[in-house]
Amino acid sequence: MKLWGGRFSKNTDQLMDDFNSSIHFDSRMYRQDIIGSAAHVRMLGHCGIIPAADAELIRKTLFEILEDIENGKVEFETSAEDIHMNIETLLIARIGDVGKRLHTGRSRNDQVALDIRMYLKDETQTIKGMLKALLEILVNMAEEHYETIMPGYTHLQRAQPITFAHHLMAYFQMFRRDIERLDDAYKRMNIMPLGSGALAGTTYPLDREMVAKELGFSAITENSLDAVSDRDFVIELASCLSMIMMHLSRFSEEIILWCSSEFSFIELDDAYSTGSSIMPQKKNPDVAELVRGKAGRVYGSLMSLLTLMKGLPLAYNKDMQEDKEAIFNAVDTVKLCLPIFTRMLETMRVKKSHMYNAARGGFTNATDIADYLVKKGIPFRDSHEIIGRMVAYCIEKGKNIDEMSLDEFHTFSDKIDKDVYEAISLETCVNERKVPGGPSIESVKASVRSGREYLKGIQ
Ligand code: ARG
């Protein structure tokens, strides 16, 4: 007999049970469901809504059930539909009629809203911790590479020299924003919905604040209809997770390019690479490729959730049960990707000389020679034109600008002296860019310092 079986004269069909049941995916919220129920029942006892002794027994038994679940002693039943009714069924099986008092002043609609908030609060903190670990690796690596010169790109064409530290710290900024976004989403997750009932609250004099306090919520929801039908916080989290995956995916794309022979900027550690079953020479960046690929499934979750919610009238609708697999999959995927990506990054070998040579080879100092002429009194547009011709000459001769003799330089401008070699060295090009946020050693050191400060403040 179903917990809601009173008005029905026959059992549900097996097909119906299988279709309707969510236990195979919502059982993972067992802990939140039990802790939420324990807080609810304590409040019921405290407010005199049920006898205090009953409340105590229910609470005690709920924690016993929790322990049994954790020790693998409990089997959930499809016929009990979802985690909420499975736990309640177990409770009633153990303590009979007393257990039937637990659901007083509560509906599964506010209960599921509570559980999913609690579950996602925990997961958000876990993911934040993983992002923090990644940020720590990024600043550690940046400190090793203040002087590792590499080409910076626009249009994937070599543009101007930067350092590997500068490049790494760009990702630091992205993942830092991801943490800030999670913090912001967390604020709206952290509101307690219990007491909203099915949709219209309850006539029992519940102390909602007491429950919120016990469960560590910062406030209670202010509208019962909204509280049971709001999944904005799920969508917001999915959006934060999509952004994290987008960042990981861009980084992955660069790693994949960098370990190709064409770039050859890095080599991945054997422990985080794979071989080919047919081509003996292959060493493939599977981690980065899988991370890039998995971004798709997280975006998919976000799209599913937005679409799921767009046509729902107030308040609760069963469609909303579909929110769980989508957000769980997104959460699982991000939790799978972040740690392995971090390990792959910290174990990879950086080929400094290859990076340096690539920066030397691509005329990445062309802007600086133009600026050199500007400092000698030539208007920028004219100097741009002169250097353009110089580059064309070098391409024809197959040399770099800094390989030209002074005589060759003079065929382009008599303003060029031998100090040009110093002025256009890659080291000068990088380190004269002292502007805050720029690639010079001192600018990047400042950004690492501020990054470390930020990391200290994260809780
Ligand atoms: N399993 C349901 C869900 O995930 C719980 C709420 C069910 N409420 C109801 N009125 N049928 O949404």
JSON list of C-alpha atoms and ligand atoms in Angstrom, two decimals, residues 22 26 82 84 108-109 112 316 318 320-321 324, ligand 1:
[
{"chain": "A", "resi": 22, "resn": "SER", "atom": "CA", "xyz": [12.88, 8.46, -9.01]},
{"chain": "A", "resi": 26, "resn": "ASP", "atom": "CA", "xyz": [17.35, 10.61, -5.94]},
{"chain": "A", "resi": 82, "resn": "ASP", "atom": "CA", "xyz": [11.37, 8.36, -4.21]},
{"chain": "A", "resi": 84, "resn": "HIS", "atom": "CA", "xyz": [11.42, 10.80, 0.70]},
{"chain": "A", "resi": 108, "resn": "ARG", "atom": "CA", "xyz": [7.02, 16.22, -0.42]},
{"chain": "A", "resi": 109, "resn": "ASN", "atom": "CA", "xyz": [6.99, 19.42, -2.44]},
{"chain": "A", "resi": 112, "resn": "VAL", "atom": "CA", "xyz": [12.25, 17.87, -2.10]},
{"chain": "A", "resi": 316, "resn": "TYR", "atom": "CA", "xyz": [4.87, 22.24, -8.12]},
{"chain": "A", "resi": 318, "resn": "LYS", "atom": "CA", "xyz": [5.95, 16.51, -11.49]},
{"chain": "A", "resi": 320, "resn": "MET", "atom": "CA", "xyz": [10.35, 19.06, -11.85]},
{"chain": "A", "resi": 321, "resn": "GLN", "atom": "CA", "xyz": [11.48, 15.60, -10.79]},
{"chain": "A", "resi": 324, "resn": "LYS", "atom": "CA", "xyz": [17.74, 15.95, -10.61]},
{"chain": "B", "resi": 1, "resn": "ARG", "atom": "N1", "xyz": [10.15, 12.82, -6.34]},
{"chain": "B", "resi": 1, "resn": "ARG", "atom": "C1", "xyz": [9.52, 14.11, -6.42]},
{"chain": "B", "resi": 1, "resn": "ARG", "atom": "C2", "xyz": [10.45, 15.11, -7.13]},
{"chain": "B", "resi": 1, "resn": "ARG", "atom": "O1", "xyz": [11.59, 14.81, -7.29]},
{"chain": "B", "resi": 1, "resn": "ARG", "atom": "C3", "xyz": [9.21, 14.60, -5.05]},
{"chain": "B", "resi": 1, "resn": "ARG", "atom": "C4", "xyz": [8.03, 15.48, -4.95]},
{"chain": "B", "resi": 1, "resn": "ARG", "atom": "C5", "xyz": [6.82, 14.76, -5.32]},
{"chain": "B", "resi": 1, "resn": "ARG", "atom": "N2", "xyz": [5.64, 15.56, -5.06]},
{"chain": "B", "resi": 1, "resn": "ARG", "atom": "C6", "xyz": [4.43, 15.20, -5.52]},
{"chain": "B", "resi": 1, "resn": "ARG", "atom": "N3", "xyz": [3.49, 15.99, -5.27]},
{"chain": "B", "resi": 1, "resn": "ARG", "atom": "N4", "xyz": [4.28, 14.12, -6.25]},
{"chain": "B", "resi": 1, "resn": "ARG", "atom": "O2", "xyz": [10.03, 16.17, -7.53]}
]
